[in-house]
């Protein structure tokens, strides 16, 4: 966003030009758009599908969005409405519209790549109280995005577990693994929920598919079609896809809150759910008590204790 704003002001030769940011995400990307717009002294409008919870809509408004519009049954319908109708018709005369893609954009992947770079650096600095598999990373030079690792001896990360919606975080993690030349060392396990498993279905068919509908309570993962780059990464030999049920995500959300004291939404809970399921030994080559597995726990925007209680009430046991 800051790059787009800087380009706009350079084109206008005016550092005071105001922008109006538009995004079609009701989840983390939407909240990030609003936060950045506030930081730059600009306005933000968010369009979300009708499936977005009233709780999350209120959170977007409270964060500072000048307008939150609900339209369409899917993210794609909301996205089309934003770009075709809302942006052309609502921008003020003294503002310039800037579109902020929620997941399918290299600049977002670049930002998410920082997760992996920071993880590798922090694991190298941490004091370990138990044995860990280690490896010597090949020498690298700082990348244009500024990410680099200052030390080369680090614990070998045997696997990274992340959830996948549109694929921006997955793309960022994979990009960083390439930059750090860890492809031969690190397995990436992409987890989805049944009914929003567009990546897993695409990988299985070896073509990028579009889901007919969103059929999961994990609505933050509700992209009917993943980014093309996410699909390409999904075909890499160090990537495995896993699909879990809403029930597994709900139970994991409850257990994670009890044991770790963090309340996360279902779109995130699929990651600890994979660990609780006991499936890791079959997914990670050479898995043992010394294996280093990184679980990306992100996404607590669309959950409350009341919502979790309602989810739990849907379970049979």
PDB file of C-alpha atoms in Angstrom:
ATOM      1  CA  UNK A   1       0.000   0.000   0.000  1.00  0.00           C
ATOM      2  CA  UNK A   2       2.749   2.436   0.862  1.00  0.00           C
ATOM      3  CA  UNK A   3       4.449   1.724  -2.479  1.00  0.00           C
ATOM      4  CA  UNK A   4       1.241   2.402  -4.394  1.00  0.00           C
ATOM      5  CA  UNK A   5       0.669   5.596  -2.436  1.00  0.00           C
ATOM      6  CA  UNK A   6       4.251   6.735  -3.086  1.00  0.00           C
ATOM      7  CA  UNK A   7       3.871   6.053  -6.823  1.00  0.00           C
ATOM      8  CA  UNK A   8       0.601   7.986  -6.893  1.00  0.00           C
ATOM      9  CA  UNK A   9       2.147  11.009  -5.177  1.00  0.00           C
ATOM     10  CA  UNK A  10       5.176  10.878  -7.444  1.00  0.00           C
ATOM     11  CA  UNK A  11       2.952  10.777 -10.536  1.00  0.00           C
ATOM     12  CA  UNK A  12       0.973  13.762  -9.261  1.00  0.00           C
ATOM     13  CA  UNK A  13       4.130  15.513  -8.040  1.00  0.00           C
ATOM     14  CA  UNK A  14       2.248  16.212  -4.824  1.00  0.00           C
ATOM     15  CA  UNK A  15       3.142  14.633  -1.475  1.00  0.00           C
ATOM     16  CA  UNK A  16      -0.225  15.617   0.011  1.00  0.00           C
ATOM     17  CA  UNK A  17      -2.394  13.656  -2.433  1.00  0.00           C
ATOM     18  CA  UNK A  18      -5.009  11.595  -0.600  1.00  0.00           C
ATOM     19  CA  UNK A  19      -5.824   8.042  -1.589  1.00  0.00           C
ATOM     20  CA  UNK A  20      -8.900   5.966  -0.872  1.00  0.00           C
ATOM     21  CA  UNK A  21      -8.019   2.290  -0.390  1.00  0.00           C
ATOM     22  CA  UNK A  22     -10.425  -0.452  -1.423  1.00  0.00           C
ATOM     23  CA  UNK A  23     -10.264  -4.149  -0.569  1.00  0.00           C
ATOM     24  CA  UNK A  24     -12.619  -7.113  -0.760  1.00  0.00           C
ATOM     25  CA  UNK A  25     -11.466  -8.984   2.324  1.00  0.00           C
ATOM     26  CA  UNK A  26     -13.459  -9.155   5.514  1.00  0.00           C
ATOM     27  CA  UNK A  27     -10.675 -11.047   7.262  1.00  0.00           C
ATOM     28  CA  UNK A  28      -7.078 -10.143   8.122  1.00  0.00           C
ATOM     29  CA  UNK A  29      -6.338  -8.458   4.788  1.00  0.00           C
ATOM     30  CA  UNK A  30      -9.304  -6.126   5.240  1.00  0.00           C
ATOM     31  CA  UNK A  31      -8.252  -5.190   8.755  1.00  0.00           C
ATOM     32  CA  UNK A  32      -4.679  -4.621   7.552  1.00  0.00           C
ATOM     33  CA  UNK A  33      -5.952  -2.354   4.762  1.00  0.00           C
ATOM     34  CA  UNK A  34      -7.875  -0.237   7.253  1.00  0.00           C
ATOM     35  CA  UNK A  35      -4.930  -0.057   9.651  1.00  0.00           C
ATOM     36  CA  UNK A  36      -2.534   1.065   6.924  1.00  0.00           C
ATOM     37  CA  UNK A  37      -5.024   3.598   5.544  1.00  0.00           C
ATOM     38  CA  UNK A  38      -5.392   5.121   9.005  1.00  0.00           C
ATOM     39  CA  UNK A  39      -1.626   5.216   9.353  1.00  0.00           C
ATOM     40  CA  UNK A  40      -1.284   7.155   6.092  1.00  0.00           C
ATOM     41  CA  UNK A  41      -4.153   9.510   6.869  1.00  0.00           C
ATOM     42  CA  UNK A  42      -6.328   7.999   4.138  1.00  0.00           C
ATOM     43  CA  UNK A  43      -9.738   6.354   3.985  1.00  0.00           C
ATOM     44  CA  UNK A  44     -10.642   2.723   3.377  1.00  0.00           C
ATOM     45  CA  UNK A  45     -13.732   0.955   2.047  1.00  0.00           C
ATOM     46  CA  UNK A  46     -14.210  -2.785   2.433  1.00  0.00           C
ATOM     47  CA  UNK A  47     -16.604  -5.044   0.509  1.00  0.00           C
ATOM     48  CA  UNK A  48     -17.268  -8.493   1.968  1.00  0.00           C
ATOM     49  CA  UNK A  49     -19.557 -11.389   1.053  1.00  0.00           C
ATOM     50  CA  UNK A  50     -22.897 -11.781   2.789  1.00  0.00           C
ATOM     51  CA  UNK A  51     -21.420 -14.727   4.696  1.00  0.00           C
ATOM     52  CA  UNK A  52     -19.162 -12.407   6.710  1.00  0.00           C
ATOM     53  CA  UNK A  53     -20.307 -12.451  10.330  1.00  0.00           C
ATOM     54  CA  UNK A  54     -21.954  -9.417  11.914  1.00  0.00           C
ATOM     55  CA  UNK A  55     -19.196  -9.549  14.521  1.00  0.00           C
ATOM     56  CA  UNK A  56     -16.480  -9.145  11.897  1.00  0.00           C
ATOM     57  CA  UNK A  57     -18.368  -6.418  10.023  1.00  0.00           C
ATOM     58  CA  UNK A  58     -18.611  -4.475  13.291  1.00  0.00           C
ATOM     59  CA  UNK A  59     -14.891  -5.003  13.868  1.00  0.00           C
ATOM     60  CA  UNK A  60     -14.063  -3.598  10.423  1.00  0.00           C
ATOM     61  CA  UNK A  61     -16.179  -0.529  11.112  1.00  0.00           C
ATOM     62  CA  UNK A  62     -14.659  -0.071  14.553  1.00  0.00           C
ATOM     63  CA  UNK A  63     -11.166  -0.310  13.032  1.00  0.00           C
ATOM     64  CA  UNK A  64     -11.959   2.776  10.984  1.00  0.00           C
ATOM     65  CA  UNK A  65     -13.414   1.775   7.616  1.00  0.00           C
ATOM     66  CA  UNK A  66     -15.524   4.606   6.215  1.00  0.00           C
ATOM     67  CA  UNK A  67     -17.789   2.029   4.614  1.00  0.00           C
ATOM     68  CA  UNK A  68     -18.277  -1.737   4.924  1.00  0.00           C
ATOM     69  CA  UNK A  69     -20.493  -3.178   2.216  1.00  0.00           C
ATOM     70  CA  UNK A  70     -21.795  -6.742   2.139  1.00  0.00           C
ATOM     71  CA  UNK A  71     -22.546  -8.132  -1.287  1.00  0.00           C
ATOM     72  CA  UNK A  72     -22.714 -11.540  -2.961  1.00  0.00           C
ATOM     73  CA  UNK A  73     -22.549 -15.085  -1.719  1.00  0.00           C
ATOM     74  CA  UNK A  74     -18.852 -15.562  -2.434  1.00  0.00           C
ATOM     75  CA  UNK A  75     -15.638 -13.589  -2.233  1.00  0.00           C
ATOM     76  CA  UNK A  76     -15.463 -13.405  -6.049  1.00  0.00           C
ATOM     77  CA  UNK A  77     -18.882 -11.766  -6.231  1.00  0.00           C
ATOM     78  CA  UNK A  78     -17.833  -9.241  -3.578  1.00  0.00           C
ATOM     79  CA  UNK A  79     -14.564  -8.642  -5.432  1.00  0.00           C
ATOM     80  CA  UNK A  80     -16.316  -8.000  -8.751  1.00  0.00           C
ATOM     81  CA  UNK A  81     -18.813  -5.657  -7.118  1.00  0.00           C
ATOM     82  CA  UNK A  82     -15.989  -3.715  -5.474  1.00  0.00           C
ATOM     83  CA  UNK A  83     -14.015  -3.224  -8.685  1.00  0.00           C
ATOM     84  CA  UNK A  84     -16.873  -2.781 -11.141  1.00  0.00           C
ATOM     85  CA  UNK A  85     -19.405  -0.803  -9.115  1.00  0.00           C
ATOM     86  CA  UNK A  86     -18.103   0.554  -5.820  1.00  0.00           C
ATOM     87  CA  UNK A  87     -14.721   1.975  -6.829  1.00  0.00           C
ATOM     88  CA  UNK A  88     -15.945   3.881  -9.905  1.00  0.00           C
ATOM     89  CA  UNK A  89     -18.976   5.348  -8.131  1.00  0.00           C
ATOM     90  CA  UNK A  90     -17.963   6.254  -4.592  1.00  0.00           C
ATOM     91  CA  UNK A  91     -14.546   7.874  -4.719  1.00  0.00           C
ATOM     92  CA  UNK A  92     -14.528  11.539  -3.710  1.00  0.00           C
ATOM     93  CA  UNK A  93     -13.269  14.198  -6.103  1.00  0.00           C
ATOM     94  CA  UNK A  94     -10.248  14.916  -3.912  1.00  0.00           C
ATOM     95  CA  UNK A  95      -9.221  11.258  -3.537  1.00  0.00           C
ATOM     96  CA  UNK A  96      -7.552   8.758  -5.829  1.00  0.00           C
ATOM     97  CA  UNK A  97      -8.733   5.134  -5.651  1.00  0.00           C
ATOM     98  CA  UNK A  98      -6.158   2.433  -4.885  1.00  0.00           C
ATOM     99  CA  UNK A  99      -7.140  -1.217  -5.052  1.00  0.00           C
ATOM    100  CA  UNK A 100      -5.634  -3.542  -2.432  1.00  0.00           C
ATOM    101  CA  UNK A 101      -5.796  -7.224  -3.453  1.00  0.00           C
ATOM    102  CA  UNK A 102      -6.454  -9.491  -0.458  1.00  0.00           C
ATOM    103  CA  UNK A 103      -4.198 -12.381  -1.517  1.00  0.00           C
ATOM    104  CA  UNK A 104      -3.216 -12.563  -5.184  1.00  0.00           C
ATOM    105  CA  UNK A 105      -0.347 -10.079  -5.324  1.00  0.00           C
ATOM    106  CA  UNK A 106       3.473 -10.481  -5.178  1.00  0.00           C
ATOM    107  CA  UNK A 107       3.856  -7.612  -2.712  1.00  0.00           C
ATOM    108  CA  UNK A 108       1.632  -9.445  -0.221  1.00  0.00           C
ATOM    109  CA  UNK A 109       3.592 -12.670  -0.697  1.00  0.00           C
ATOM    110  CA  UNK A 110       6.788 -10.727  -0.111  1.00  0.00           C
ATOM    111  CA  UNK A 111       5.466  -9.433   3.190  1.00  0.00           C
ATOM    112  CA  UNK A 112       4.392 -12.900   4.271  1.00  0.00           C
ATOM    113  CA  UNK A 113       7.824 -14.250   3.347  1.00  0.00           C
ATOM    114  CA  UNK A 114       9.091 -12.382   6.386  1.00  0.00           C
ATOM    115  CA  UNK A 115       7.433 -14.989   8.609  1.00  0.00           C
ATOM    116  CA  UNK A 116       9.872 -17.646   7.419  1.00  0.00           C
ATOM    117  CA  UNK A 117      12.920 -15.403   7.510  1.00  0.00           C
ATOM    118  CA  UNK A 118      12.123 -14.314  11.060  1.00  0.00           C
ATOM    119  CA  UNK A 119      11.453 -17.897  12.128  1.00  0.00           C
ATOM    120  CA  UNK A 120      14.812 -19.125  10.854  1.00  0.00           C
ATOM    121  CA  UNK A 121      16.635 -16.240  12.513  1.00  0.00           C
ATOM    122  CA  UNK A 122      14.846 -16.661  15.835  1.00  0.00           C
ATOM    123  CA  UNK A 123      15.370 -20.423  15.932  1.00  0.00           C
ATOM    124  CA  UNK A 124      19.067 -19.822  15.421  1.00  0.00           C
ATOM    125  CA  UNK A 125      19.175 -17.479  18.389  1.00  0.00           C
ATOM    126  CA  UNK A 126      16.988 -19.396  20.821  1.00  0.00           C
ATOM    127  CA  UNK A 127      18.388 -21.445  23.667  1.00  0.00           C
ATOM    128  CA  UNK A 128      17.238 -25.010  23.124  1.00  0.00           C
ATOM    129  CA  UNK A 129      16.396 -27.211  26.096  1.00  0.00           C
ATOM    130  CA  UNK A 130      16.041 -30.357  24.002  1.00  0.00           C
ATOM    131  CA  UNK A 131      17.804 -31.824  20.955  1.00  0.00           C
ATOM    132  CA  UNK A 132      16.843 -30.495  17.527  1.00  0.00           C
ATOM    133  CA  UNK A 133      17.805 -31.579  14.047  1.00  0.00           C
ATOM    134  CA  UNK A 134      20.263 -29.004  12.718  1.00  0.00           C
ATOM    135  CA  UNK A 135      21.651 -28.045   9.345  1.00  0.00           C
ATOM    136  CA  UNK A 136      23.952 -25.441   7.863  1.00  0.00           C
ATOM    137  CA  UNK A 137      22.058 -23.150   5.542  1.00  0.00           C
ATOM    138  CA  UNK A 138      23.840 -22.168   2.324  1.00  0.00           C
ATOM    139  CA  UNK A 139      25.216 -18.614   2.195  1.00  0.00           C
ATOM    140  CA  UNK A 140      22.792 -16.010   0.947  1.00  0.00           C
ATOM    141  CA  UNK A 141      22.852 -12.328   0.165  1.00  0.00           C
ATOM    142  CA  UNK A 142      20.182  -9.880   1.330  1.00  0.00           C
ATOM    143  CA  UNK A 143      17.226  -9.860  -1.045  1.00  0.00           C
ATOM    144  CA  UNK A 144      15.574  -6.793  -2.501  1.00  0.00           C
ATOM    145  CA  UNK A 145      12.793  -7.205   0.035  1.00  0.00           C
ATOM    146  CA  UNK A 146      15.311  -6.759   2.841  1.00  0.00           C
ATOM    147  CA  UNK A 147      14.907 -10.248   4.290  1.00  0.00           C
ATOM    148  CA  UNK A 148      18.066 -12.138   5.097  1.00  0.00           C
ATOM    149  CA  UNK A 149      19.477 -14.424   7.732  1.00  0.00           C
ATOM    150  CA  UNK A 150      22.561 -13.192   9.534  1.00  0.00           C
ATOM    151  CA  UNK A 151      23.693 -16.638  10.686  1.00  0.00           C
ATOM    152  CA  UNK A 152      24.064 -19.799   8.682  1.00  0.00           C
ATOM    153  CA  UNK A 153      23.944 -22.535  11.348  1.00  0.00           C
ATOM    154  CA  UNK A 154      20.338 -23.079  12.333  1.00  0.00           C
ATOM    155  CA  UNK A 155      17.933 -25.791  13.399  1.00  0.00           C
ATOM    156  CA  UNK A 156      16.667 -27.644  10.376  1.00  0.00           C
ATOM    157  CA  UNK A 157      12.967 -26.870   9.973  1.00  0.00           C
ATOM    158  CA  UNK A 158      11.543 -30.241   9.054  1.00  0.00           C
ATOM    159  CA  UNK A 159       8.075 -28.930   8.266  1.00  0.00           C
ATOM    160  CA  UNK A 160       5.947 -25.803   8.169  1.00  0.00           C
ATOM    161  CA  UNK A 161       2.183 -26.107   8.623  1.00  0.00           C
ATOM    162  CA  UNK A 162      -0.055 -23.327   7.327  1.00  0.00           C
ATOM    163  CA  UNK A 163      -3.691 -22.911   6.406  1.00  0.00           C
ATOM    164  CA  UNK A 164      -4.654 -21.901   2.879  1.00  0.00           C
ATOM    165  CA  UNK A 165      -7.498 -19.711   1.671  1.00  0.00           C
ATOM    166  CA  UNK A 166      -6.556 -17.655  -1.372  1.00  0.00           C
ATOM    167  CA  UNK A 167      -2.933 -18.616  -0.847  1.00  0.00           C
ATOM    168  CA  UNK A 168      -1.071 -15.411   0.054  1.00  0.00           C
ATOM    169  CA  UNK A 169       0.574 -16.744   3.212  1.00  0.00           C
ATOM    170  CA  UNK A 170       1.355 -20.062   1.549  1.00  0.00           C
ATOM    171  CA  UNK A 171       2.974 -18.212  -1.372  1.00  0.00           C
ATOM    172  CA  UNK A 172       5.027 -16.061   1.000  1.00  0.00           C
ATOM    173  CA  UNK A 173       6.284 -19.054   2.961  1.00  0.00           C
ATOM    174  CA  UNK A 174       7.211 -20.904  -0.209  1.00  0.00           C
ATOM    175  CA  UNK A 175       8.955 -17.836  -1.596  1.00  0.00           C
ATOM    176  CA  UNK A 176      11.058 -17.516   1.559  1.00  0.00           C
ATOM    177  CA  UNK A 177      11.920 -21.218   1.545  1.00  0.00           C
ATOM    178  CA  UNK A 178      13.226 -20.752  -1.992  1.00  0.00           C
ATOM    179  CA  UNK A 179      15.187 -17.646  -0.992  1.00  0.00           C
ATOM    180  CA  UNK A 180      16.740 -19.546   1.916  1.00  0.00           C
ATOM    181  CA  UNK A 181      17.400 -22.592  -0.300  1.00  0.00           C
ATOM    182  CA  UNK A 182      15.515 -24.860   2.107  1.00  0.00           C
ATOM    183  CA  UNK A 183      13.452 -26.773  -0.467  1.00  0.00           C
ATOM    184  CA  UNK A 184      15.345 -30.008   0.146  1.00  0.00           C
ATOM    185  CA  UNK A 185      15.132 -29.637   3.925  1.00  0.00           C
ATOM    186  CA  UNK A 186      11.644 -28.398   4.672  1.00  0.00           C
ATOM    187  CA  UNK A 187       8.253 -29.954   3.981  1.00  0.00           C
ATOM    188  CA  UNK A 188       5.328 -27.539   3.661  1.00  0.00           C
ATOM    189  CA  UNK A 189       1.924 -28.863   4.679  1.00  0.00           C
ATOM    190  CA  UNK A 190      -0.968 -26.786   3.358  1.00  0.00           C
ATOM    191  CA  UNK A 191      -4.149 -27.355   5.374  1.00  0.00           C
ATOM    192  CA  UNK A 192      -7.701 -26.566   4.302  1.00  0.00           C
ATOM    193  CA  UNK A 193     -11.194 -27.322   5.568  1.00  0.00           C
ATOM    194  CA  UNK A 194     -13.689 -29.442   3.682  1.00  0.00           C
ATOM    195  CA  UNK A 195     -15.808 -27.185   1.509  1.00  0.00           C
ATOM    196  CA  UNK A 196     -13.050 -24.599   0.999  1.00  0.00           C
ATOM    197  CA  UNK A 197     -10.371 -26.985  -0.277  1.00  0.00           C
ATOM    198  CA  UNK A 198      -9.718 -25.399  -3.664  1.00  0.00           C
ATOM    199  CA  UNK A 199      -5.944 -25.936  -3.444  1.00  0.00           C
ATOM    200  CA  UNK A 200      -6.174 -29.632  -2.573  1.00  0.00           C
ATOM    201  CA  UNK A 201      -8.681 -30.269  -5.344  1.00  0.00           C
ATOM    202  CA  UNK A 202      -6.574 -28.319  -7.829  1.00  0.00           C
ATOM    203  CA  UNK A 203      -3.430 -30.256  -6.908  1.00  0.00           C
ATOM    204  CA  UNK A 204      -5.273 -33.580  -7.151  1.00  0.00           C
ATOM    205  CA  UNK A 205      -6.562 -32.709 -10.631  1.00  0.00           C
ATOM    206  CA  UNK A 206      -3.347 -30.869 -11.596  1.00  0.00           C
ATOM    207  CA  UNK A 207      -5.403 -27.944 -12.833  1.00  0.00           C
ATOM    208  CA  UNK A 208      -6.669 -24.876 -11.026  1.00  0.00           C
ATOM    209  CA  UNK A 209     -10.328 -25.458 -10.247  1.00  0.00           C
ATOM    210  CA  UNK A 210     -13.109 -23.195  -8.992  1.00  0.00           C
ATOM    211  CA  UNK A 211     -15.341 -24.437  -6.194  1.00  0.00           C
ATOM    212  CA  UNK A 212     -19.059 -24.269  -6.905  1.00  0.00           C
ATOM    213  CA  UNK A 213     -19.767 -22.943  -3.425  1.00  0.00           C
ATOM    214  CA  UNK A 214     -18.242 -22.236  -0.027  1.00  0.00           C
ATOM    215  CA  UNK A 215     -19.201 -25.160   2.190  1.00  0.00           C
ATOM    216  CA  UNK A 216     -17.355 -24.596   5.466  1.00  0.00           C
ATOM    217  CA  UNK A 217     -17.721 -22.633   8.681  1.00  0.00           C
ATOM    218  CA  UNK A 218     -14.085 -21.565   8.188  1.00  0.00           C
ATOM    219  CA  UNK A 219     -15.212 -18.687   5.992  1.00  0.00           C
ATOM    220  CA  UNK A 220     -11.898 -16.828   6.192  1.00  0.00           C
ATOM    221  CA  UNK A 221     -10.534 -19.618   3.972  1.00  0.00           C
ATOM    222  CA  UNK A 222     -13.412 -19.086   1.567  1.00  0.00           C
ATOM    223  CA  UNK A 223     -11.713 -18.420  -1.746  1.00  0.00           C
ATOM    224  CA  UNK A 224     -13.374 -20.523  -4.432  1.00  0.00           C
ATOM    225  CA  UNK A 225     -10.181 -20.371  -6.488  1.00  0.00           C
ATOM    226  CA  UNK A 226      -6.620 -20.046  -5.212  1.00  0.00           C
ATOM    227  CA  UNK A 227      -4.043 -17.733  -6.738  1.00  0.00           C
ATOM    228  CA  UNK A 228      -2.266 -19.180  -9.770  1.00  0.00           C
ATOM    229  CA  UNK A 229       1.081 -18.969  -7.961  1.00  0.00           C
ATOM    230  CA  UNK A 230      -0.365 -20.874  -5.000  1.00  0.00           C
ATOM    231  CA  UNK A 231      -1.490 -23.625  -7.356  1.00  0.00           C
ATOM    232  CA  UNK A 232       1.988 -23.774  -8.902  1.00  0.00           C
ATOM    233  CA  UNK A 233       3.608 -23.983  -5.479  1.00  0.00           C
ATOM    234  CA  UNK A 234       1.126 -26.695  -4.524  1.00  0.00           C
ATOM    235  CA  UNK A 235       2.629 -28.931  -7.209  1.00  0.00           C
ATOM    236  CA  UNK A 236       6.162 -28.644  -5.774  1.00  0.00           C
ATOM    237  CA  UNK A 237       7.621 -31.891  -4.455  1.00  0.00           C
ATOM    238  CA  UNK A 238       8.093 -30.530  -0.908  1.00  0.00           C
ATOM    239  CA  UNK A 239       4.394 -29.626  -0.555  1.00  0.00           C
ATOM    240  CA  UNK A 240       1.572 -31.797   0.740  1.00  0.00           C
ATOM    241  CA  UNK A 241      -2.068 -30.796   1.020  1.00  0.00           C
ATOM    242  CA  UNK A 242      -4.379 -31.940   3.803  1.00  0.00           C
ATOM    243  CA  UNK A 243      -8.118 -31.407   4.168  1.00  0.00           C
ATOM    244  CA  UNK A 244      -9.812 -31.573   7.572  1.00  0.00           C
ATOM    245  CA  UNK A 245     -13.440 -31.334   8.633  1.00  0.00           C
ATOM    246  CA  UNK A 246     -15.110 -28.390  10.346  1.00  0.00           C
ATOM    247  CA  UNK A 247     -15.604 -30.673  13.363  1.00  0.00           C
ATOM    248  CA  UNK A 248     -11.847 -31.245  13.643  1.00  0.00           C
ATOM    249  CA  UNK A 249     -11.252 -27.501  13.411  1.00  0.00           C
ATOM    250  CA  UNK A 250     -13.870 -26.776  16.087  1.00  0.00           C
ATOM    251  CA  UNK A 251     -12.402 -29.319  18.508  1.00  0.00           C
ATOM    252  CA  UNK A 252      -8.910 -27.952  17.860  1.00  0.00           C
ATOM    253  CA  UNK A 253     -10.091 -24.386  18.457  1.00  0.00           C
ATOM    254  CA  UNK A 254     -11.475 -25.462  21.839  1.00  0.00           C
ATOM    255  CA  UNK A 255      -8.410 -27.495  22.802  1.00  0.00           C
ATOM    256  CA  UNK A 256      -5.983 -24.786  21.692  1.00  0.00           C
ATOM    257  CA  UNK A 257      -7.812 -22.229  23.830  1.00  0.00           C
ATOM    258  CA  UNK A 258      -7.710 -24.558  26.846  1.00  0.00           C
ATOM    259  CA  UNK A 259      -4.075 -25.587  26.497  1.00  0.00           C
ATOM    260  CA  UNK A 260      -2.366 -22.557  24.942  1.00  0.00           C
ATOM    261  CA  UNK A 261      -4.777 -19.848  26.148  1.00  0.00           C
ATOM    262  CA  UNK A 262      -5.208 -18.344  22.689  1.00  0.00           C
ATOM    263  CA  UNK A 263      -8.592 -18.123  21.006  1.00  0.00           C
ATOM    264  CA  UNK A 264      -8.237 -18.528  17.252  1.00  0.00           C
ATOM    265  CA  UNK A 265     -10.796 -18.852  14.489  1.00  0.00           C
ATOM    266  CA  UNK A 266     -11.545 -22.040  12.594  1.00  0.00           C
ATOM    267  CA  UNK A 267      -9.496 -20.947   9.576  1.00  0.00           C
ATOM    268  CA  UNK A 268      -6.455 -21.028  11.848  1.00  0.00           C
ATOM    269  CA  UNK A 269      -7.470 -23.968  14.033  1.00  0.00           C
ATOM    270  CA  UNK A 270      -7.054 -26.402  11.139  1.00  0.00           C
ATOM    271  CA  UNK A 271      -3.284 -26.155  11.736  1.00  0.00           C
ATOM    272  CA  UNK A 272      -3.196 -27.320  15.373  1.00  0.00           C
ATOM    273  CA  UNK A 273      -5.996 -29.745  14.412  1.00  0.00           C
ATOM    274  CA  UNK A 274      -3.530 -31.501  12.122  1.00  0.00           C
ATOM    275  CA  UNK A 275      -1.130 -31.922  15.050  1.00  0.00           C
ATOM    276  CA  UNK A 276      -3.845 -33.159  17.399  1.00  0.00           C
ATOM    277  CA  UNK A 277      -4.964 -35.688  14.774  1.00  0.00           C
ATOM    278  CA  UNK A 278      -1.766 -37.705  15.063  1.00  0.00           C
ATOM    279  CA  UNK A 279      -1.177 -37.544  11.310  1.00  0.00           C
ATOM    280  CA  UNK A 280       2.214 -35.796  11.380  1.00  0.00           C
ATOM    281  CA  UNK A 281       4.371 -38.968  11.318  1.00  0.00           C
ATOM    282  CA  UNK A 282       2.757 -39.987   8.048  1.00  0.00           C
ATOM    283  CA  UNK A 283       3.230 -36.561   6.502  1.00  0.00           C
ATOM    284  CA  UNK A 284       6.766 -35.589   7.557  1.00  0.00           C
ATOM    285  CA  UNK A 285       9.682 -37.705   6.368  1.00  0.00           C
ATOM    286  CA  UNK A 286      11.921 -38.771   9.244  1.00  0.00           C
ATOM    287  CA  UNK A 287       9.556 -37.402  11.876  1.00  0.00           C
ATOM    288  CA  UNK A 288      10.829 -38.075  15.416  1.00  0.00           C
ATOM    289  CA  UNK A 289      11.089 -36.423  18.830  1.00  0.00           C
ATOM    290  CA  UNK A 290      13.851 -34.106  17.572  1.00  0.00           C
ATOM    291  CA  UNK A 291      11.937 -32.844  14.545  1.00  0.00           C
ATOM    292  CA  UNK A 292      11.351 -29.105  14.244  1.00  0.00           C
ATOM    293  CA  UNK A 293       7.815 -28.343  13.085  1.00  0.00           C
ATOM    294  CA  UNK A 294       6.656 -24.742  12.709  1.00  0.00           C
ATOM    295  CA  UNK A 295       2.902 -24.191  13.001  1.00  0.00           C
ATOM    296  CA  UNK A 296       1.744 -20.837  11.639  1.00  0.00           C
ATOM    297  CA  UNK A 297      -1.026 -19.773  14.020  1.00  0.00           C
ATOM    298  CA  UNK A 298      -2.694 -16.741  12.498  1.00  0.00           C
ATOM    299  CA  UNK A 299      -6.258 -15.577  12.535  1.00  0.00           C
ATOM    300  CA  UNK A 300      -8.155 -14.572  15.613  1.00  0.00           C
ATOM    301  CA  UNK A 301     -10.289 -11.876  14.023  1.00  0.00           C
ATOM    302  CA  UNK A 302     -13.478 -13.824  13.448  1.00  0.00           C
ATOM    303  CA  UNK A 303     -14.025 -15.636  16.751  1.00  0.00           C
ATOM    304  CA  UNK A 304     -15.486 -15.021  20.199  1.00  0.00           C
ATOM    305  CA  UNK A 305     -16.245 -17.343  23.097  1.00  0.00           C
ATOM    306  CA  UNK A 306     -19.920 -17.076  22.157  1.00  0.00           C
ATOM    307  CA  UNK A 307     -19.183 -18.128  18.563  1.00  0.00           C
ATOM    308  CA  UNK A 308     -17.030 -21.023  19.778  1.00  0.00           C
ATOM    309  CA  UNK A 309     -19.861 -22.153  22.051  1.00  0.00           C
ATOM    310  CA  UNK A 310     -22.258 -22.221  19.100  1.00  0.00           C
ATOM    311  CA  UNK A 311     -19.754 -24.184  17.031  1.00  0.00           C
ATOM    312  CA  UNK A 312     -19.288 -26.718  19.827  1.00  0.00           C
ATOM    313  CA  UNK A 313     -23.052 -27.137  20.065  1.00  0.00           C
ATOM    314  CA  UNK A 314     -23.107 -28.432  16.497  1.00  0.00           C
ATOM    315  CA  UNK A 315     -20.879 -31.405  17.356  1.00  0.00           C
ATOM    316  CA  UNK A 316     -22.313 -34.831  18.048  1.00  0.00           C
ATOM    317  CA  UNK A 317     -20.068 -35.458  21.053  1.00  0.00           C
TER     318      UNK A 317
END
